[in-house]
Tab-separated table of C-alpha atoms and ligand atoms in Angstrom:
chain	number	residue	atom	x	y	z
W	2	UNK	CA	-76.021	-67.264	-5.657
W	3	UNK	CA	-72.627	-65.899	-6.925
W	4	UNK	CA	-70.900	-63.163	-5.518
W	5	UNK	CA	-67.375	-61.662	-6.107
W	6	UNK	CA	-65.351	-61.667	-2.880
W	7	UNK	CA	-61.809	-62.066	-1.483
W	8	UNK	CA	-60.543	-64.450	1.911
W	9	UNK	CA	-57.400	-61.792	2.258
W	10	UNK	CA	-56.644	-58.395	1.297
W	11	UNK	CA	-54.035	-58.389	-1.219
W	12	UNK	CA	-53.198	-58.229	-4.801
W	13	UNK	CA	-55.707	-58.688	-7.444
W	14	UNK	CA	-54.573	-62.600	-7.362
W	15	UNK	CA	-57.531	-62.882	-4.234
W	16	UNK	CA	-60.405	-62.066	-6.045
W	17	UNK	CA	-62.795	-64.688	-6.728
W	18	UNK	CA	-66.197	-65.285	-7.706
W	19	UNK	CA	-67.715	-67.534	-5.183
W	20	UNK	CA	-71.359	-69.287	-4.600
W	21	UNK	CA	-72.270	-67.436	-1.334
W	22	UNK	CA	-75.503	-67.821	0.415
W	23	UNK	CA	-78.358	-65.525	-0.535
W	24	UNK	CA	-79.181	-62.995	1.506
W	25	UNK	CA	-82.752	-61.708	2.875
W	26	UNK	CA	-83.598	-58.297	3.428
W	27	UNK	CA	-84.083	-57.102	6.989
W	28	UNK	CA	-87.261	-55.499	8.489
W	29	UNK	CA	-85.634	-52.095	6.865
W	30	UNK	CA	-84.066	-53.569	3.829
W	31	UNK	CA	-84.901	-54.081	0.133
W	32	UNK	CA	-83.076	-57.191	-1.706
W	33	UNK	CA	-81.895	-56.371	-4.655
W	34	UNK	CA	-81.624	-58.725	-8.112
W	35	UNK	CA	-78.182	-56.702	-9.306
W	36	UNK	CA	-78.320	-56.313	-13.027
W	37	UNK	CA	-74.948	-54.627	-12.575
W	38	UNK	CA	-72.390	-53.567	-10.367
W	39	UNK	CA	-69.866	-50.223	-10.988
W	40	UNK	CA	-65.960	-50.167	-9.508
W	41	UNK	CA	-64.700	-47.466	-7.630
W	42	UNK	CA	-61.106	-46.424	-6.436
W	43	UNK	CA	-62.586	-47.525	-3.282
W	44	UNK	CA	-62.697	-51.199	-4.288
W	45	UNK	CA	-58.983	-51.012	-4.864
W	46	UNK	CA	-58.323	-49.650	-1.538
W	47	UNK	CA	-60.758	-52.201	0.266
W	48	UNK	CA	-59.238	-55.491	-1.282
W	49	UNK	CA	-55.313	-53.661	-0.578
W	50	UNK	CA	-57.017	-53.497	2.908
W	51	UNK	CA	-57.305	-50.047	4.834
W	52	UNK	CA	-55.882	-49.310	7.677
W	53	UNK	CA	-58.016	-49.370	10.613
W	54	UNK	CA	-60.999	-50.880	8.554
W	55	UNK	CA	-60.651	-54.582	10.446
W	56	UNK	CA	-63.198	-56.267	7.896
W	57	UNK	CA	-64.888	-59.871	8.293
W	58	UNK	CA	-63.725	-62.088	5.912
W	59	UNK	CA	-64.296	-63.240	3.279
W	60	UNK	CA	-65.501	-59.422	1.877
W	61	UNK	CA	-68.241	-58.844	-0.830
W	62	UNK	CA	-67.027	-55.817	-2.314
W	63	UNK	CA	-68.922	-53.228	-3.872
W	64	UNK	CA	-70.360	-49.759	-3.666
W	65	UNK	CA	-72.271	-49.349	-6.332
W	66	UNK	CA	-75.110	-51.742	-8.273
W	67	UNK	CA	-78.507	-51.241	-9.489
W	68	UNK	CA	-80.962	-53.862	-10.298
W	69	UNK	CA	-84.535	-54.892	-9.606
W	70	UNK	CA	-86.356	-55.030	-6.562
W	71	UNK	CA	-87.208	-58.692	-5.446
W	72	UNK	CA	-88.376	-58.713	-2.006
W	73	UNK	CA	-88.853	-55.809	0.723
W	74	UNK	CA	-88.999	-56.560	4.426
W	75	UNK	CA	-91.962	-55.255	6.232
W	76	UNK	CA	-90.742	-51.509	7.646
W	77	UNK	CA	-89.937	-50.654	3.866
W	78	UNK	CA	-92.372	-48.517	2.667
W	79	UNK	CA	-90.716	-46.257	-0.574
W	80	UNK	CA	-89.894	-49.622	-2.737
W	81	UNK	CA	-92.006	-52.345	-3.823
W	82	UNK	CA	-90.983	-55.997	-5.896
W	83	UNK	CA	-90.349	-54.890	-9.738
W	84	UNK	CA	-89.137	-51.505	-8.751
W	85	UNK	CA	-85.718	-50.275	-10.554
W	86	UNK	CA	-83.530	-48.707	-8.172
W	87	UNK	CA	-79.878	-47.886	-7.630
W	88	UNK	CA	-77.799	-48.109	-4.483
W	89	UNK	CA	-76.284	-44.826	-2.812
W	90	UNK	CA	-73.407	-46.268	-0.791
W	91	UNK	CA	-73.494	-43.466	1.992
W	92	UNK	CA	-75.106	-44.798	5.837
W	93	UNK	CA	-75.446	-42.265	8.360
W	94	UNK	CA	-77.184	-42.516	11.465
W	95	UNK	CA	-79.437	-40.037	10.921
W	96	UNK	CA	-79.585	-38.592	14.680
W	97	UNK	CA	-76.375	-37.252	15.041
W	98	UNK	CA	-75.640	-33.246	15.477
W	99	UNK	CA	-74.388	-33.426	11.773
W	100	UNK	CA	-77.234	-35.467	10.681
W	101	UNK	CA	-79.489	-33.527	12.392
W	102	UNK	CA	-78.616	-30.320	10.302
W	103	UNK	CA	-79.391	-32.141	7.400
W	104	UNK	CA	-75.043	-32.918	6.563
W	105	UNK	CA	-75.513	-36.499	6.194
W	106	UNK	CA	-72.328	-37.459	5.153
W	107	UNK	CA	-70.340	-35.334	7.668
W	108	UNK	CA	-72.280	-38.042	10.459
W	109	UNK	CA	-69.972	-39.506	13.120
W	110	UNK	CA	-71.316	-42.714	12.603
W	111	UNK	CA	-70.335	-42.589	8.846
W	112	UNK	CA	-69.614	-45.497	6.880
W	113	UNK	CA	-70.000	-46.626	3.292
W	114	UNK	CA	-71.782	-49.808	1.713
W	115	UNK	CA	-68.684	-52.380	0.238
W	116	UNK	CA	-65.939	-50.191	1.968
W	117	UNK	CA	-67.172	-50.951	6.101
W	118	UNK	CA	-69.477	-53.567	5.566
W	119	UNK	CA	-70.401	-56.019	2.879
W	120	UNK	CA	-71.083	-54.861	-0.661
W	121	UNK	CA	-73.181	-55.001	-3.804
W	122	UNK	CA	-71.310	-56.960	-6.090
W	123	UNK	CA	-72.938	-60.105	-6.454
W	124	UNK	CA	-76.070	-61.740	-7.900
W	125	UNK	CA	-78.664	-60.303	-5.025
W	126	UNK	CA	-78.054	-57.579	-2.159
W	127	UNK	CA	-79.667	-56.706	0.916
W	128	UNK	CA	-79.860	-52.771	1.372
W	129	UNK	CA	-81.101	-50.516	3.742
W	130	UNK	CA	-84.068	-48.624	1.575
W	131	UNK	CA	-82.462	-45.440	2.795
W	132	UNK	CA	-79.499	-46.323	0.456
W	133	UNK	CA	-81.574	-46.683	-2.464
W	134	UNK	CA	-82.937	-44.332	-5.340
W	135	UNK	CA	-85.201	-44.991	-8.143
W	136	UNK	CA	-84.135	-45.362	-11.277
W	137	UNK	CA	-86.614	-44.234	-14.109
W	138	UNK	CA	-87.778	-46.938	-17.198
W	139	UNK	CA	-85.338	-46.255	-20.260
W	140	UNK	CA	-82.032	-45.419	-17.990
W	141	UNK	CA	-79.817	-48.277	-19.012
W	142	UNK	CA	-78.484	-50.510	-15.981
W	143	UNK	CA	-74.848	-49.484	-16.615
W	144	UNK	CA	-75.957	-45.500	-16.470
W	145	UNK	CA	-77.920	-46.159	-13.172
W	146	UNK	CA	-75.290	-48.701	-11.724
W	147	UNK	CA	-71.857	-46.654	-12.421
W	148	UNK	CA	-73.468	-43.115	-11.717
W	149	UNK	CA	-74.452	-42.549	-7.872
W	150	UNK	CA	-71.073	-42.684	-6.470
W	151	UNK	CA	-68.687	-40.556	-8.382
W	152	UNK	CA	-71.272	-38.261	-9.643
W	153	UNK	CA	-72.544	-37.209	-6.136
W	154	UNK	CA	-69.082	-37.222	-5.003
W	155	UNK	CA	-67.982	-34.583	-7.273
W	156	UNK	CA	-71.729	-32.403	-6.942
W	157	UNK	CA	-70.729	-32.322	-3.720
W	158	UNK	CA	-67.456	-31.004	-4.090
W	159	UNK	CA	-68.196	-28.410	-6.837
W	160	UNK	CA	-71.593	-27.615	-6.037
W	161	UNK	CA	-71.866	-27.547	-2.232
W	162	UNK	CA	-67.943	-26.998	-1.342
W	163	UNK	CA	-66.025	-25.090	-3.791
W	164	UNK	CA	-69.475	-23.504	-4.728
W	165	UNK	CA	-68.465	-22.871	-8.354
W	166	UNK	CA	-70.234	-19.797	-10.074
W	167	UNK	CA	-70.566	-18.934	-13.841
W	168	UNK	CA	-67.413	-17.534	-15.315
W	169	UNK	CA	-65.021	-19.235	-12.682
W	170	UNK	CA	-62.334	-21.272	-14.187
W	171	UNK	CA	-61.858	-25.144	-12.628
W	172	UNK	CA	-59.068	-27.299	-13.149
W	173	UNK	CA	-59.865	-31.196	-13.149
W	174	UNK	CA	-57.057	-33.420	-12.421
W	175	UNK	CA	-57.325	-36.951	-13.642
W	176	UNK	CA	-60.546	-36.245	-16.087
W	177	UNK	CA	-60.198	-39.417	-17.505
W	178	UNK	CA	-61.495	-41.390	-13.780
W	179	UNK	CA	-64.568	-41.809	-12.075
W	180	UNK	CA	-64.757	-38.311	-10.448
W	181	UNK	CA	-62.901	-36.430	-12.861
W	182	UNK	CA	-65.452	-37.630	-15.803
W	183	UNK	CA	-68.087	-35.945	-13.780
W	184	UNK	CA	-66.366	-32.862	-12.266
W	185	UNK	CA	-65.674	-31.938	-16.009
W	186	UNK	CA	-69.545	-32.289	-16.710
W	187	UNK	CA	-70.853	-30.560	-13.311
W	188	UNK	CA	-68.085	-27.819	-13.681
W	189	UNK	CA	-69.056	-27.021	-17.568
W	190	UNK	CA	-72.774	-27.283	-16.074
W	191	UNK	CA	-72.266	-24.687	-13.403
W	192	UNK	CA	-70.948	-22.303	-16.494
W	193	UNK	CA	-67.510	-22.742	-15.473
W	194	UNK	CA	-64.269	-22.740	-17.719
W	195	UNK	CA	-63.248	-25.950	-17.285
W	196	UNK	CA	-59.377	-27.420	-17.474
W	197	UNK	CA	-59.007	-30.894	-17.486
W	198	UNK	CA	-55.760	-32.950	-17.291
W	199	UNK	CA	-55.497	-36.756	-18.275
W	200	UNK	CA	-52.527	-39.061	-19.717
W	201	UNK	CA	-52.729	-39.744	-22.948
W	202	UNK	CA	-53.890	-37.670	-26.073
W	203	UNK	CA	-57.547	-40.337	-26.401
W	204	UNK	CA	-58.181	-39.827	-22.894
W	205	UNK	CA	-57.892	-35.508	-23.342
W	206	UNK	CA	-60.489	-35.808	-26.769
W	207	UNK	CA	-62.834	-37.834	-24.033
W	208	UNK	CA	-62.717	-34.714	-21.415
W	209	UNK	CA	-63.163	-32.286	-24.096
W	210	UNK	CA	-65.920	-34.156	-25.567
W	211	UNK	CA	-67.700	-34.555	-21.988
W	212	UNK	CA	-67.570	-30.310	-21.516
W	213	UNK	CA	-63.268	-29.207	-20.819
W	214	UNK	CA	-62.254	-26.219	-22.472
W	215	UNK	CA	-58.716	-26.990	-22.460
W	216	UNK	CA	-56.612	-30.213	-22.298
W	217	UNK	CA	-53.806	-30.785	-20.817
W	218	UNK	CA	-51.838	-34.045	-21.064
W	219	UNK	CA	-49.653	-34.259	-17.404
W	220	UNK	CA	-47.694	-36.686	-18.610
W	221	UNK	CA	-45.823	-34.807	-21.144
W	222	UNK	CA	-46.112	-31.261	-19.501
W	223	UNK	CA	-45.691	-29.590	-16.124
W	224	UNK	CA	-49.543	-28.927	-15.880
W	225	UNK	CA	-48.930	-25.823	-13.172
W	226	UNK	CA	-46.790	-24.230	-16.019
W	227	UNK	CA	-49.525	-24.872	-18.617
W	228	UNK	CA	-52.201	-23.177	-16.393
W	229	UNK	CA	-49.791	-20.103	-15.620
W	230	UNK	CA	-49.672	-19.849	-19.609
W	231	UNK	CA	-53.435	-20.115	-19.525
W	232	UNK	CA	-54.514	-17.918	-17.291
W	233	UNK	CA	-51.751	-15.099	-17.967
W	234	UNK	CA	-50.276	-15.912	-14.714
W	235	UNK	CA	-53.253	-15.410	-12.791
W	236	UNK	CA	-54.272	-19.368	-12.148
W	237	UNK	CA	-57.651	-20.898	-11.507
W	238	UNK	CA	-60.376	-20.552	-9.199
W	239	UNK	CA	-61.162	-23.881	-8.513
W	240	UNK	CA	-58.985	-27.279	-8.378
W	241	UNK	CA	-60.683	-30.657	-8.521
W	242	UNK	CA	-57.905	-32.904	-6.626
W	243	UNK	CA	-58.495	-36.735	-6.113
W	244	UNK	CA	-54.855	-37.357	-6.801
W	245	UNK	CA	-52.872	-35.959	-3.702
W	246	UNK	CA	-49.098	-37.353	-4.132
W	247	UNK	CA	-47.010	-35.195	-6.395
W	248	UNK	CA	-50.072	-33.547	-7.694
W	249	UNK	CA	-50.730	-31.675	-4.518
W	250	UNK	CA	-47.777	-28.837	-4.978
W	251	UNK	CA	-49.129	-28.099	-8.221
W	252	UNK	CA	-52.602	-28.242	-7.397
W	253	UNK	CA	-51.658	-25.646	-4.885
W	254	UNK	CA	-49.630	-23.636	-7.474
W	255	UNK	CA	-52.019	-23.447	-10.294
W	256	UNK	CA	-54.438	-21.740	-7.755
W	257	UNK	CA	-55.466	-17.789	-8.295
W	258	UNK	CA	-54.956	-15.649	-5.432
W	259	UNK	CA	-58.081	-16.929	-3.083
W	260	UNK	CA	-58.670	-19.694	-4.815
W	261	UNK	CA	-59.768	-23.115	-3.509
W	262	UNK	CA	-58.572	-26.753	-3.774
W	263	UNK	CA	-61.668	-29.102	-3.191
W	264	UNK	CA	-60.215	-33.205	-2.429
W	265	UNK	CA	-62.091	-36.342	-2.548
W	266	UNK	CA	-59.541	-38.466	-2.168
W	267	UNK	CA	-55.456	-38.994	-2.586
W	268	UNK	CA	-54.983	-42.400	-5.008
W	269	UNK	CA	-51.182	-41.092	-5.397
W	270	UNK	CA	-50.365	-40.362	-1.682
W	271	UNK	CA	-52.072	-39.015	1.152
W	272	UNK	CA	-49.178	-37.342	2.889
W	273	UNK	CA	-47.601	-34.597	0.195
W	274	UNK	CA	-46.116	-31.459	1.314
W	275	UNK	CA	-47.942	-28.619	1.543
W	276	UNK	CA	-45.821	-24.866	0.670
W	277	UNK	CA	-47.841	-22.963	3.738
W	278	UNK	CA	-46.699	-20.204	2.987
W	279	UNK	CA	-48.659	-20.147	-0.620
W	280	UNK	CA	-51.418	-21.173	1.017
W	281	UNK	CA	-51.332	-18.336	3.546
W	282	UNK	CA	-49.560	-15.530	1.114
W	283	UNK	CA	-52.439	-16.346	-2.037
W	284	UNK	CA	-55.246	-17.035	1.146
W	285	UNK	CA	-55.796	-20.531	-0.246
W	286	UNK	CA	-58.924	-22.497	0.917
W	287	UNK	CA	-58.250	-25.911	1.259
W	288	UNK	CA	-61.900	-28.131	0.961
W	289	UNK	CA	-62.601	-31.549	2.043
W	290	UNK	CA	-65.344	-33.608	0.319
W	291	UNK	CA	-66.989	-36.709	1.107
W	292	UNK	CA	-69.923	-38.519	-1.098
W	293	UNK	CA	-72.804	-36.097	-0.173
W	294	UNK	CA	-76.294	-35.602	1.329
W	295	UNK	CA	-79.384	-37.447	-0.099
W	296	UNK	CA	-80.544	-34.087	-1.271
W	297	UNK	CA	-77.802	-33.424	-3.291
W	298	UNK	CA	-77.620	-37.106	-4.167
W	299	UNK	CA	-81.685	-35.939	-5.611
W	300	UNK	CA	-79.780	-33.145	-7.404
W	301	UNK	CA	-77.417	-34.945	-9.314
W	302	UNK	CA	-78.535	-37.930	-10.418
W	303	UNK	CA	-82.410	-36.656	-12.122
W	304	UNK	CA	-79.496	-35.039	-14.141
W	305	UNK	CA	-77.963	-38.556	-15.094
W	306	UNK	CA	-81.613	-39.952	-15.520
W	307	UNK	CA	-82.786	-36.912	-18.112
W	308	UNK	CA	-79.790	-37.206	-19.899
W	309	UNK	CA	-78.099	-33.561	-18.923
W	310	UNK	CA	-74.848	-35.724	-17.448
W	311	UNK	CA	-73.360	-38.783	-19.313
W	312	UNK	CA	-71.812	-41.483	-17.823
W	313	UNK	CA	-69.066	-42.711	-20.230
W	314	UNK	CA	-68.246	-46.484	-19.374
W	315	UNK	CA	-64.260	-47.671	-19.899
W	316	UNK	CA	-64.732	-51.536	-20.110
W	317	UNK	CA	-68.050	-53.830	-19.068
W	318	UNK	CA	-67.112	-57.047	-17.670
W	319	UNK	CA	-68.989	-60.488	-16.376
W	320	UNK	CA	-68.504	-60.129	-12.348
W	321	UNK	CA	-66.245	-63.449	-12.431
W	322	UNK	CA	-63.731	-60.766	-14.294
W	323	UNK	CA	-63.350	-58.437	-11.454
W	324	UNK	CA	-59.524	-58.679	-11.397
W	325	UNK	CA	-59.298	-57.583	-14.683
W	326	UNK	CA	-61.678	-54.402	-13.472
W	327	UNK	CA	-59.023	-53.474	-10.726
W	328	UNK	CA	-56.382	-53.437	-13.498
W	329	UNK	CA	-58.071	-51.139	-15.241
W	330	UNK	CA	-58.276	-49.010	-12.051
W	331	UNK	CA	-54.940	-49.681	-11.338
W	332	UNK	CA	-53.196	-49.276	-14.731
W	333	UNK	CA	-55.399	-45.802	-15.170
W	334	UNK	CA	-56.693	-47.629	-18.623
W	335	UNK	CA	-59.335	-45.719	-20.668
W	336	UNK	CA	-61.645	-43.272	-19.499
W	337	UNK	CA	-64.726	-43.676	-17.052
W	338	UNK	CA	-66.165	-45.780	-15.316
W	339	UNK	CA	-65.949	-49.889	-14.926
W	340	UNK	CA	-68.870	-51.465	-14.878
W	341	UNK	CA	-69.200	-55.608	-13.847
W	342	UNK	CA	-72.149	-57.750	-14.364
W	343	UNK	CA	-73.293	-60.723	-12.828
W	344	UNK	CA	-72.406	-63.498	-15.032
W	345	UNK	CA	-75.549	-65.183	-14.979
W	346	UNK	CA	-77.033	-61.892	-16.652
W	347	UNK	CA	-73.860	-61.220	-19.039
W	348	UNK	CA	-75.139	-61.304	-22.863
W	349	UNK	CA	-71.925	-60.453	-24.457
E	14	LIG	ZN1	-75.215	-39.046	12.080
């Protein structure tokens, strides 16, 4: 079979597509036939290489794919052959103190499919059946593929973290990704006022079309000043922050007095300065997020599969294209997700 995969970290010069072995599924494991594959930010980060992440090479990358069952091994007993399902990239270990009260992706043991250990993105997949989810007839394989990991992500955050109520305002940095596509949608679902920022004036008609009350474009105005204008000076309830880097000051500024910044991740810089005394003066709550519990995981995605949350899709690509899905990532092009296919089962 072909697979996508990379011998060194590095640019996006080491990404090939490769004939790889197929792979069996263990006593606990369900192979997959992947009718596609989504990218993440994560991908980018995996192939840079991650500090303290000491991967075997060559790497399969790959957190997210859906497909059709083709084989289970014996202990499965949710999935059978001819089953559509989707992969939800979370692995705890299930016994843990965190685990054990039901916080799944808090686990000490925590890793994530493609990021820790090999991925999805190739013509067949071996994964744990805990790390599936069905997928109902009539949900289109780039829906089901590009959904589970950015749309539990930001339930998570909203939902479960910030716990967002009707009537609160959110502010969405960086609408136009992964996360931001579907914070706008969960935030205008909660019955929030929702803010989004992106970098170009297509990109804000895409955030407003997907649920944002207001657009702002970052790249052409100080977005903390905009929100001040707003708001009257008051600032938000909520901030939606997967940026960090020279967001993070005015993430922190654009906050109401007890307000709370909820972070998934820092693609511009994990290390910005943080004004403490803002955060202690305005009694800021500061919120880390990671993926979520297969509960909320539930929540979310019967919402993708009946249609309440969309998942718009920036660029579909054959899987021997995957460099050319990083630059997108990396160049911030268009606005959702990235979805590759094998090329086997390309038709376009
Ligand atoms: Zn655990």
């Amino acid at each position: 079979m072909h697979a996508v995969q990379f011998a060194d970290h590095g640019d996006r010069g080491v990404i090939e597509y490769a004939e790889r072995p197929e792979p069996s599924a263990g006593r606990d494991e369900v192979l997959v036939d992947v009718k596609a594959g989504a990218l993440n930010h994560l991908d980018v980060w995996t192939r840079r290489g991650l500090p303290g992440i000491d991967l075997e090479l060559p790497h399969v990358p790959g957190s997210d794919a859906a497909g059709v069952v083709e084989s289970v091994g014996e202990g499965v007993t949710r999935f059978e052959p001819g089953d559509r399902v989707a992969v939800s990239a979370g692995v705890s270990c299930g016994d843990c103190e965190f685990c054990r009260h039901g916080e799944q992706s808090q686990c000490v043991d925590y890793y994530i499919i493609g990021e820790h250990v090999p991925g999805v993105h190739a013509e067949y997949a071996a994964v744990p059946e805990d790390n599936l989810v069905a997928v109902p007839e009539g949900v289109d394989w780039a829906t089901a593929a590009a959904a589970p990991l950015v749309f539990q992500t930001a339930w998570r955050m909203l939902m479960a973290r910030a716990d967002v109520r009707a009537g609160e305002s959110v502010l969405v940095l960086g609408a136009s990704g992964g996360v931001g596509h579907a914070a706008v949608q969960i935030a205008d679902f909660a019955g929030a006022e929702v803010v989004a920022t992106a970098s170009t004036a297509e990109k804000l008609d895409y955030a407003r079309e997907v649920g944002a009350d207001h657009a702002i474009n970052y790249a052409e105005t100080d977005f903390a000043a905009q929100i001040d204008d707003l708001t009257d000076g008051r600032g938000v309830d909520v901030v939606v922050d997967h940026v960090g880097g020279e967001t993070w000051d005015d993430s922190l500024k654009s906050l109401a007095k007890g307000g709370r910044l909820v972070t998934c991740g820092a693609t511009a810089g994990s290390r910005p300065e943080t004004n403490v005394n803002r955060v202690f003066w305005n009694q800021l709550s500061i919120l880390g997020s990671t993926m979520a519990t297969p509960g909320e995981v539930d929540d979310v995605l019967s919402k993708v599969w009946d249609g309440t949350f969309e998942v718009r899709v920036r660029g579909r690509l054959p899987m021997s294209e995957t460099s050319r899905a990083h630059e997108l990532l990396e160049d911030r092009e268009g606005f959702g997700k990235v979805v590759v296919v094998p090329d086997s089962e390309f038709d376009e």
